[in-house]
Amino acid sequence: MSDADPERTQAVYGEAWVYESIVGAIPGVDVSDRTAVLVQFAGFEAVLLALAFAYDLPGTVVPGTAAVVVAAAGSAFMLDIGRRARNPGVPVRYRRLLFASSIEVVLGVVAYVALLTYLFVYDPRDGATLFAALLGEQPPVLPAAFALLVLWDVCYRIGTGWWAAVVALWRSLAYDFDADTAAVVRAVDRRTLAFGALQTVMLPFVWTHPPLVVAVAGHVAAVVLVATGSLLAIKQGG
């Protein structure tokens, strides 16, 4: 990949998101970041529309599309943040914490387990459930499996956004930067903030489920607060 191509991610093993590593490991796949995101969105949306038509589930199209948009836009933010964070002037220890620890996967799993616990354990206690409202009282297997896949994608992005914000704050408190590197890490933090705010797209679809509203809004507020703190804490040396 050429350094001159802004749409290519300069990723190496140990300095890439797990998402990037998986895509990069697919034999014969060597596409620009923009193409990868477009393929992800188009593929997921096509499956969503096909399942909604085949199983007569029109009510799934709008919330499903919102989740697909969040997942695809999250991929775009991840690729952009990753490319900037691998700038040669950015501290190596920060990059290792951000990428090589794979903590974003752990946080994504925690978010996903919490979501599944709500959907299938807590929510049914009140009668009608969010899952049943979208897919029916006896959800068909393929739409249900696809819904769970998309929800994992969204939860993984939530974990990634949180980890990126936390590591950014540590980086800003621990290091001084020259003018060029300070500009790079500010760009990373602004995108991390926007990455977190992206999850607000899901709020209208969970509005009648207060625990999910609190979880999503709390996540967004936390990422925005921490990323803002990182921006304010960036120290530029002489």
PDB file of C-alpha atoms in Angstrom:
ATOM      1  CA  MET A   1       0.000   0.000   0.000  1.00  0.00           C
ATOM      2  CA  SER A   2       1.317   3.437  -0.878  1.00  0.00           C
ATOM      3  CA  ASP A   3       1.728   6.129   1.793  1.00  0.00           C
ATOM      4  CA  ALA A   4       0.348   8.605  -0.711  1.00  0.00           C
ATOM      5  CA  ASP A   5      -3.029   6.900  -0.849  1.00  0.00           C
ATOM      6  CA  PRO A   6      -5.187   8.402   1.927  1.00  0.00           C
ATOM      7  CA  GLU A   7      -7.795   5.668   1.559  1.00  0.00           C
ATOM      8  CA  ARG A   8      -5.367   2.858   2.347  1.00  0.00           C
ATOM      9  CA  THR A   9      -4.755   1.798   5.919  1.00  0.00           C
ATOM     10  CA  GLN A  10      -1.093   1.350   6.790  1.00  0.00           C
ATOM     11  CA  ALA A  11      -1.787  -1.575   9.107  1.00  0.00           C
ATOM     12  CA  VAL A  12       0.666  -4.152  10.355  1.00  0.00           C
ATOM     13  CA  TYR A  13       0.074  -7.059  12.710  1.00  0.00           C
ATOM     14  CA  GLY A  14      -0.081  -5.760  16.277  1.00  0.00           C
ATOM     15  CA  GLU A  15      -0.935  -2.227  15.140  1.00  0.00           C
ATOM     16  CA  ALA A  16      -4.398  -2.738  13.699  1.00  0.00           C
ATOM     17  CA  TRP A  17      -7.925  -3.176  14.974  1.00  0.00           C
ATOM     18  CA  VAL A  18      -9.101  -6.781  15.091  1.00  0.00           C
ATOM     19  CA  TYR A  19     -11.615  -5.731  12.412  1.00  0.00           C
ATOM     20  CA  GLU A  20      -8.769  -4.619  10.133  1.00  0.00           C
ATOM     21  CA  SER A  21      -6.758  -7.772  10.813  1.00  0.00           C
ATOM     22  CA  ILE A  22      -9.676  -9.993   9.829  1.00  0.00           C
ATOM     23  CA  VAL A  23     -10.321  -8.078   6.603  1.00  0.00           C
ATOM     24  CA  GLY A  24      -6.611  -8.043   5.792  1.00  0.00           C
ATOM     25  CA  ALA A  25      -6.355 -11.781   6.333  1.00  0.00           C
ATOM     26  CA  ILE A  26      -8.918 -12.620   3.631  1.00  0.00           C
ATOM     27  CA  PRO A  27      -6.941 -14.031   0.672  1.00  0.00           C
ATOM     28  CA  GLY A  28      -7.067 -11.883  -2.442  1.00  0.00           C
ATOM     29  CA  VAL A  29      -8.760  -8.919  -0.723  1.00  0.00           C
ATOM     30  CA  ASP A  30      -6.851  -5.663  -1.184  1.00  0.00           C
ATOM     31  CA  VAL A  31      -9.277  -2.757  -1.440  1.00  0.00           C
ATOM     32  CA  SER A  32      -9.378   0.850  -0.287  1.00  0.00           C
ATOM     33  CA  ASP A  33     -10.984   1.738   3.033  1.00  0.00           C
ATOM     34  CA  ARG A  34     -13.861   3.448   1.252  1.00  0.00           C
ATOM     35  CA  THR A  35     -14.560   0.378  -0.864  1.00  0.00           C
ATOM     36  CA  ALA A  36     -14.453  -1.902   2.174  1.00  0.00           C
ATOM     37  CA  VAL A  37     -17.008   0.252   4.004  1.00  0.00           C
ATOM     38  CA  LEU A  38     -19.275   0.519   0.963  1.00  0.00           C
ATOM     39  CA  VAL A  39     -19.164  -3.255   0.454  1.00  0.00           C
ATOM     40  CA  GLN A  40     -20.002  -3.792   4.126  1.00  0.00           C
ATOM     41  CA  PHE A  41     -22.977  -1.422   3.984  1.00  0.00           C
ATOM     42  CA  ALA A  42     -24.285  -2.695   0.649  1.00  0.00           C
ATOM     43  CA  GLY A  43     -23.923  -6.346   1.649  1.00  0.00           C
ATOM     44  CA  PHE A  44     -25.647  -5.978   5.005  1.00  0.00           C
ATOM     45  CA  GLU A  45     -28.392  -3.777   3.591  1.00  0.00           C
ATOM     46  CA  ALA A  46     -29.056  -6.195   0.738  1.00  0.00           C
ATOM     47  CA  VAL A  47     -29.418  -9.103   3.175  1.00  0.00           C
ATOM     48  CA  LEU A  48     -31.655  -6.996   5.416  1.00  0.00           C
ATOM     49  CA  LEU A  49     -33.996  -6.046   2.566  1.00  0.00           C
ATOM     50  CA  ALA A  50     -34.075  -9.578   1.182  1.00  0.00           C
ATOM     51  CA  LEU A  51     -34.998 -11.070   4.573  1.00  0.00           C
ATOM     52  CA  ALA A  52     -37.581  -8.372   5.274  1.00  0.00           C
ATOM     53  CA  PHE A  53     -39.245  -9.136   1.919  1.00  0.00           C
ATOM     54  CA  ALA A  54     -38.972 -12.916   2.154  1.00  0.00           C
ATOM     55  CA  TYR A  55     -40.384 -13.116   5.688  1.00  0.00           C
ATOM     56  CA  ASP A  56     -42.832 -10.194   5.419  1.00  0.00           C
ATOM     57  CA  LEU A  57     -41.118  -8.102   8.107  1.00  0.00           C
ATOM     58  CA  PRO A  58     -41.471  -4.494   6.871  1.00  0.00           C
ATOM     59  CA  GLY A  59     -41.090  -3.158  10.393  1.00  0.00           C
ATOM     60  CA  THR A  60     -37.470  -4.299  10.481  1.00  0.00           C
ATOM     61  CA  VAL A  61     -36.282  -2.182   7.542  1.00  0.00           C
ATOM     62  CA  VAL A  62     -35.913   1.220   9.226  1.00  0.00           C
ATOM     63  CA  PRO A  63     -34.371   0.087  12.551  1.00  0.00           C
ATOM     64  CA  GLY A  64     -32.289  -2.508  10.709  1.00  0.00           C
ATOM     65  CA  THR A  65     -30.981   0.088   8.276  1.00  0.00           C
ATOM     66  CA  ALA A  66     -30.126   2.389  11.191  1.00  0.00           C
ATOM     67  CA  ALA A  67     -28.082  -0.405  12.796  1.00  0.00           C
ATOM     68  CA  VAL A  68     -26.354  -1.184   9.492  1.00  0.00           C
ATOM     69  CA  VAL A  69     -25.516   2.523   9.053  1.00  0.00           C
ATOM     70  CA  VAL A  70     -24.066   2.661  12.576  1.00  0.00           C
ATOM     71  CA  ALA A  71     -21.953  -0.437  11.910  1.00  0.00           C
ATOM     72  CA  ALA A  72     -20.696   0.748   8.503  1.00  0.00           C
ATOM     73  CA  ALA A  73     -20.041   4.322   9.640  1.00  0.00           C
ATOM     74  CA  GLY A  74     -18.306   2.860  12.691  1.00  0.00           C
ATOM     75  CA  SER A  75     -16.011   0.916  10.365  1.00  0.00           C
ATOM     76  CA  ALA A  76     -15.215   4.135   8.505  1.00  0.00           C
ATOM     77  CA  PHE A  77     -14.349   5.908  11.759  1.00  0.00           C
ATOM     78  CA  MET A  78     -12.217   2.967  12.900  1.00  0.00           C
ATOM     79  CA  LEU A  79     -10.238   2.896   9.664  1.00  0.00           C
ATOM     80  CA  ASP A  80      -9.708   6.666   9.721  1.00  0.00           C
ATOM     81  CA  ILE A  81      -8.697   6.702  13.396  1.00  0.00           C
ATOM     82  CA  GLY A  82      -6.397   3.725  12.852  1.00  0.00           C
ATOM     83  CA  ARG A  83      -4.649   5.319   9.881  1.00  0.00           C
ATOM     84  CA  ARG A  84      -4.035   8.551  11.787  1.00  0.00           C
ATOM     85  CA  ALA A  85      -2.963   6.781  14.986  1.00  0.00           C
ATOM     86  CA  ARG A  86      -0.272   4.943  13.008  1.00  0.00           C
ATOM     87  CA  ASN A  87       1.350   8.242  12.039  1.00  0.00           C
ATOM     88  CA  PRO A  88       5.126   7.896  12.680  1.00  0.00           C
ATOM     89  CA  GLY A  89       5.112  10.720  15.256  1.00  0.00           C
ATOM     90  CA  VAL A  90       2.463   9.114  17.472  1.00  0.00           C
ATOM     91  CA  PRO A  91       3.900   7.343  20.572  1.00  0.00           C
ATOM     92  CA  VAL A  92       4.468   3.625  20.020  1.00  0.00           C
ATOM     93  CA  ARG A  93       3.176   2.698  23.479  1.00  0.00           C
ATOM     94  CA  TYR A  94      -0.116   4.465  22.725  1.00  0.00           C
ATOM     95  CA  ARG A  95      -0.481   2.546  19.476  1.00  0.00           C
ATOM     96  CA  ARG A  96       0.224  -0.746  21.212  1.00  0.00           C
ATOM     97  CA  LEU A  97      -2.391  -0.046  23.865  1.00  0.00           C
ATOM     98  CA  LEU A  98      -4.909   1.051  21.272  1.00  0.00           C
ATOM     99  CA  PHE A  99      -4.464  -1.879  18.892  1.00  0.00           C
ATOM    100  CA  ALA A 100      -2.411  -4.796  20.188  1.00  0.00           C
ATOM    101  CA  SER A 101      -4.252  -5.211  23.488  1.00  0.00           C
ATOM    102  CA  SER A 102      -7.523  -6.079  21.650  1.00  0.00           C
ATOM    103  CA  ILE A 103      -9.375  -4.633  24.647  1.00  0.00           C
ATOM    104  CA  GLU A 104     -11.988  -3.243  22.259  1.00  0.00           C
ATOM    105  CA  VAL A 105     -13.070  -6.841  21.578  1.00  0.00           C
ATOM    106  CA  VAL A 106     -13.411  -7.561  25.301  1.00  0.00           C
ATOM    107  CA  LEU A 107     -15.502  -4.424  25.793  1.00  0.00           C
ATOM    108  CA  GLY A 108     -17.580  -5.341  22.746  1.00  0.00           C
ATOM    109  CA  VAL A 109     -18.246  -8.803  24.177  1.00  0.00           C
ATOM    110  CA  VAL A 110     -19.271  -7.280  27.525  1.00  0.00           C
ATOM    111  CA  ALA A 111     -21.677  -4.907  25.741  1.00  0.00           C
ATOM    112  CA  TYR A 112     -23.079  -7.755  23.637  1.00  0.00           C
ATOM    113  CA  VAL A 113     -23.608 -10.070  26.628  1.00  0.00           C
ATOM    114  CA  ALA A 114     -25.339  -7.239  28.494  1.00  0.00           C
ATOM    115  CA  LEU A 115     -27.575  -6.580  25.477  1.00  0.00           C
ATOM    116  CA  LEU A 116     -28.514 -10.253  25.062  1.00  0.00           C
ATOM    117  CA  THR A 117     -29.243 -10.522  28.773  1.00  0.00           C
ATOM    118  CA  TYR A 118     -31.598  -7.581  28.490  1.00  0.00           C
ATOM    119  CA  LEU A 119     -33.305  -8.843  25.319  1.00  0.00           C
ATOM    120  CA  PHE A 120     -33.840 -12.440  26.382  1.00  0.00           C
ATOM    121  CA  VAL A 121     -33.871 -12.382  30.195  1.00  0.00           C
ATOM    122  CA  TYR A 122     -34.882  -8.961  31.545  1.00  0.00           C
ATOM    123  CA  ASP A 123     -37.142  -7.634  28.768  1.00  0.00           C
ATOM    124  CA  PRO A 124     -39.518 -10.670  28.611  1.00  0.00           C
ATOM    125  CA  ARG A 125     -40.525 -10.101  32.245  1.00  0.00           C
ATOM    126  CA  ASP A 126     -42.621  -7.102  31.157  1.00  0.00           C
ATOM    127  CA  GLY A 127     -44.554  -8.944  28.450  1.00  0.00           C
ATOM    128  CA  ALA A 128     -43.962  -7.640  24.899  1.00  0.00           C
ATOM    129  CA  THR A 129     -40.266  -7.544  24.046  1.00  0.00           C
ATOM    130  CA  LEU A 130     -38.210  -5.451  21.679  1.00  0.00           C
ATOM    131  CA  PHE A 131     -37.080  -8.527  19.771  1.00  0.00           C
ATOM    132  CA  ALA A 132     -40.661  -9.793  19.386  1.00  0.00           C
ATOM    133  CA  ALA A 133     -41.871  -6.345  18.325  1.00  0.00           C
ATOM    134  CA  LEU A 134     -39.462  -6.438  15.405  1.00  0.00           C
ATOM    135  CA  LEU A 135     -39.468 -10.123  14.434  1.00  0.00           C
ATOM    136  CA  GLY A 136     -42.668 -11.521  15.909  1.00  0.00           C
ATOM    137  CA  GLU A 137     -43.421 -13.759  18.882  1.00  0.00           C
ATOM    138  CA  GLN A 138     -41.802 -16.706  17.094  1.00  0.00           C
ATOM    139  CA  PRO A 139     -38.908 -15.076  15.201  1.00  0.00           C
ATOM    140  CA  PRO A 140     -37.841 -16.861  11.996  1.00  0.00           C
ATOM    141  CA  VAL A 141     -34.376 -18.308  12.275  1.00  0.00           C
ATOM    142  CA  LEU A 142     -32.538 -16.467   9.483  1.00  0.00           C
ATOM    143  CA  PRO A 143     -33.792 -12.940  10.319  1.00  0.00           C
ATOM    144  CA  ALA A 144     -33.085 -13.572  14.002  1.00  0.00           C
ATOM    145  CA  ALA A 145     -29.545 -14.773  13.250  1.00  0.00           C
ATOM    146  CA  PHE A 146     -28.907 -11.778  11.000  1.00  0.00           C
ATOM    147  CA  ALA A 147     -30.264  -9.388  13.645  1.00  0.00           C
ATOM    148  CA  LEU A 148     -27.914 -10.856  16.247  1.00  0.00           C
ATOM    149  CA  LEU A 149     -24.984 -10.515  13.835  1.00  0.00           C
ATOM    150  CA  VAL A 150     -25.728  -6.837  13.198  1.00  0.00           C
ATOM    151  CA  LEU A 151     -26.175  -6.217  16.931  1.00  0.00           C
ATOM    152  CA  TRP A 152     -22.747  -7.766  17.558  1.00  0.00           C
ATOM    153  CA  ASP A 153     -21.290  -5.415  14.943  1.00  0.00           C
ATOM    154  CA  VAL A 154     -22.840  -2.440  16.728  1.00  0.00           C
ATOM    155  CA  CYS A 155     -21.653  -3.652  20.158  1.00  0.00           C
ATOM    156  CA  TYR A 156     -18.117  -4.137  18.832  1.00  0.00           C
ATOM    157  CA  ARG A 157     -18.126  -0.520  17.640  1.00  0.00           C
ATOM    158  CA  ILE A 158     -19.361   0.595  21.057  1.00  0.00           C
ATOM    159  CA  GLY A 159     -16.465  -1.229  22.733  1.00  0.00           C
ATOM    160  CA  THR A 160     -14.005   0.236  20.258  1.00  0.00           C
ATOM    161  CA  GLY A 161     -15.246   3.795  20.765  1.00  0.00           C
ATOM    162  CA  TRP A 162     -14.965   3.522  24.524  1.00  0.00           C
ATOM    163  CA  TRP A 163     -11.455   2.049  24.419  1.00  0.00           C
ATOM    164  CA  ALA A 164     -10.247   4.635  21.893  1.00  0.00           C
ATOM    165  CA  ALA A 165     -11.471   7.434  24.167  1.00  0.00           C
ATOM    166  CA  VAL A 166      -9.908   6.015  27.340  1.00  0.00           C
ATOM    167  CA  VAL A 167      -6.519   5.387  25.716  1.00  0.00           C
ATOM    168  CA  ALA A 168      -6.617   8.833  24.101  1.00  0.00           C
ATOM    169  CA  LEU A 169      -7.066  10.511  27.487  1.00  0.00           C
ATOM    170  CA  TRP A 170      -4.138   8.539  28.936  1.00  0.00           C
ATOM    171  CA  ARG A 171      -1.993   9.491  25.919  1.00  0.00           C
ATOM    172  CA  SER A 172      -2.820  13.185  26.227  1.00  0.00           C
ATOM    173  CA  LEU A 173      -1.942  13.211  29.927  1.00  0.00           C
ATOM    174  CA  ALA A 174       1.259  11.174  29.512  1.00  0.00           C
ATOM    175  CA  TYR A 175       2.981  12.813  26.516  1.00  0.00           C
ATOM    176  CA  ASP A 176       4.017  16.163  25.087  1.00  0.00           C
ATOM    177  CA  PHE A 177       3.767  16.574  21.313  1.00  0.00           C
ATOM    178  CA  ASP A 178       5.360  18.693  18.651  1.00  0.00           C
ATOM    179  CA  ALA A 179       3.016  20.814  16.536  1.00  0.00           C
ATOM    180  CA  ASP A 180       2.566  18.257  13.750  1.00  0.00           C
ATOM    181  CA  THR A 181       1.876  15.315  16.062  1.00  0.00           C
ATOM    182  CA  ALA A 182      -0.446  17.428  18.206  1.00  0.00           C
ATOM    183  CA  ALA A 183      -2.507  18.117  15.085  1.00  0.00           C
ATOM    184  CA  VAL A 184      -2.642  14.378  14.343  1.00  0.00           C
ATOM    185  CA  VAL A 185      -3.803  13.334  17.824  1.00  0.00           C
ATOM    186  CA  ARG A 186      -6.366  16.146  17.906  1.00  0.00           C
ATOM    187  CA  ALA A 187      -7.770  14.782  14.651  1.00  0.00           C
ATOM    188  CA  VAL A 188      -7.891  11.298  16.214  1.00  0.00           C
ATOM    189  CA  ASP A 189      -9.736  12.620  19.269  1.00  0.00           C
ATOM    190  CA  ARG A 190     -12.270  14.576  17.226  1.00  0.00           C
ATOM    191  CA  ARG A 191     -13.076  11.453  15.259  1.00  0.00           C
ATOM    192  CA  THR A 192     -13.275   9.385  18.435  1.00  0.00           C
ATOM    193  CA  LEU A 193     -15.773  11.891  19.814  1.00  0.00           C
ATOM    194  CA  ALA A 194     -17.852  11.716  16.624  1.00  0.00           C
ATOM    195  CA  PHE A 195     -17.556   7.909  16.674  1.00  0.00           C
ATOM    196  CA  GLY A 196     -19.151   7.846  20.119  1.00  0.00           C
ATOM    197  CA  ALA A 197     -21.859  10.345  19.182  1.00  0.00           C
ATOM    198  CA  LEU A 198     -22.779   8.146  16.202  1.00  0.00           C
ATOM    199  CA  GLN A 199     -24.546   5.718  18.546  1.00  0.00           C
ATOM    200  CA  THR A 200     -27.310   8.290  19.174  1.00  0.00           C
ATOM    201  CA  VAL A 201     -28.793   7.077  15.872  1.00  0.00           C
ATOM    202  CA  MET A 202     -30.066   4.039  17.809  1.00  0.00           C
ATOM    203  CA  LEU A 203     -31.903   5.990  20.513  1.00  0.00           C
ATOM    204  CA  PRO A 204     -35.258   6.499  18.699  1.00  0.00           C
ATOM    205  CA  PHE A 205     -35.584   2.739  18.208  1.00  0.00           C
ATOM    206  CA  VAL A 206     -35.104   1.853  21.886  1.00  0.00           C
ATOM    207  CA  TRP A 207     -36.943   4.853  23.356  1.00  0.00           C
ATOM    208  CA  THR A 208     -39.658   2.711  24.958  1.00  0.00           C
ATOM    209  CA  HIS A 209     -37.010   0.611  26.721  1.00  0.00           C
ATOM    210  CA  PRO A 210     -35.489   2.845  29.441  1.00  0.00           C
ATOM    211  CA  PRO A 211     -32.573   0.516  30.336  1.00  0.00           C
ATOM    212  CA  LEU A 212     -31.375   0.579  26.722  1.00  0.00           C
ATOM    213  CA  VAL A 213     -31.859   4.349  26.527  1.00  0.00           C
ATOM    214  CA  VAL A 214     -29.741   4.787  29.653  1.00  0.00           C
ATOM    215  CA  ALA A 215     -27.083   2.389  28.335  1.00  0.00           C
ATOM    216  CA  VAL A 216     -26.791   4.015  24.899  1.00  0.00           C
ATOM    217  CA  ALA A 217     -27.034   7.600  26.126  1.00  0.00           C
ATOM    218  CA  GLY A 218     -24.612   6.855  28.951  1.00  0.00           C
ATOM    219  CA  HIS A 219     -22.107   5.367  26.545  1.00  0.00           C
ATOM    220  CA  VAL A 220     -22.371   8.357  24.215  1.00  0.00           C
ATOM    221  CA  ALA A 221     -22.017  10.846  27.068  1.00  0.00           C
ATOM    222  CA  ALA A 222     -19.011   8.979  28.496  1.00  0.00           C
ATOM    223  CA  VAL A 223     -17.150   8.792  25.179  1.00  0.00           C
ATOM    224  CA  VAL A 224     -17.868  12.440  24.363  1.00  0.00           C
ATOM    225  CA  LEU A 225     -16.753  13.525  27.851  1.00  0.00           C
ATOM    226  CA  VAL A 226     -13.545  11.472  27.843  1.00  0.00           C
ATOM    227  CA  ALA A 227     -12.622  12.394  24.249  1.00  0.00           C
ATOM    228  CA  THR A 228     -13.245  16.061  25.031  1.00  0.00           C
ATOM    229  CA  GLY A 229     -11.050  15.727  28.102  1.00  0.00           C
ATOM    230  CA  SER A 230      -8.328  14.229  25.935  1.00  0.00           C
ATOM    231  CA  LEU A 231      -8.562  17.123  23.476  1.00  0.00           C
ATOM    232  CA  LEU A 232      -8.259  19.641  26.288  1.00  0.00           C
ATOM    233  CA  ALA A 233      -5.360  17.755  27.882  1.00  0.00           C
ATOM    234  CA  ILE A 234      -3.143  17.608  24.773  1.00  0.00           C
ATOM    235  CA  LYS A 235       0.159  19.233  25.637  1.00  0.00           C
ATOM    236  CA  GLN A 236       2.212  20.783  22.862  1.00  0.00           C
ATOM    237  CA  GLY A 237       5.921  21.180  23.541  1.00  0.00           C
ATOM    238  CA  GLY A 238       8.095  23.973  22.281  1.00  0.00           C
TER     239      GLY A 238
END
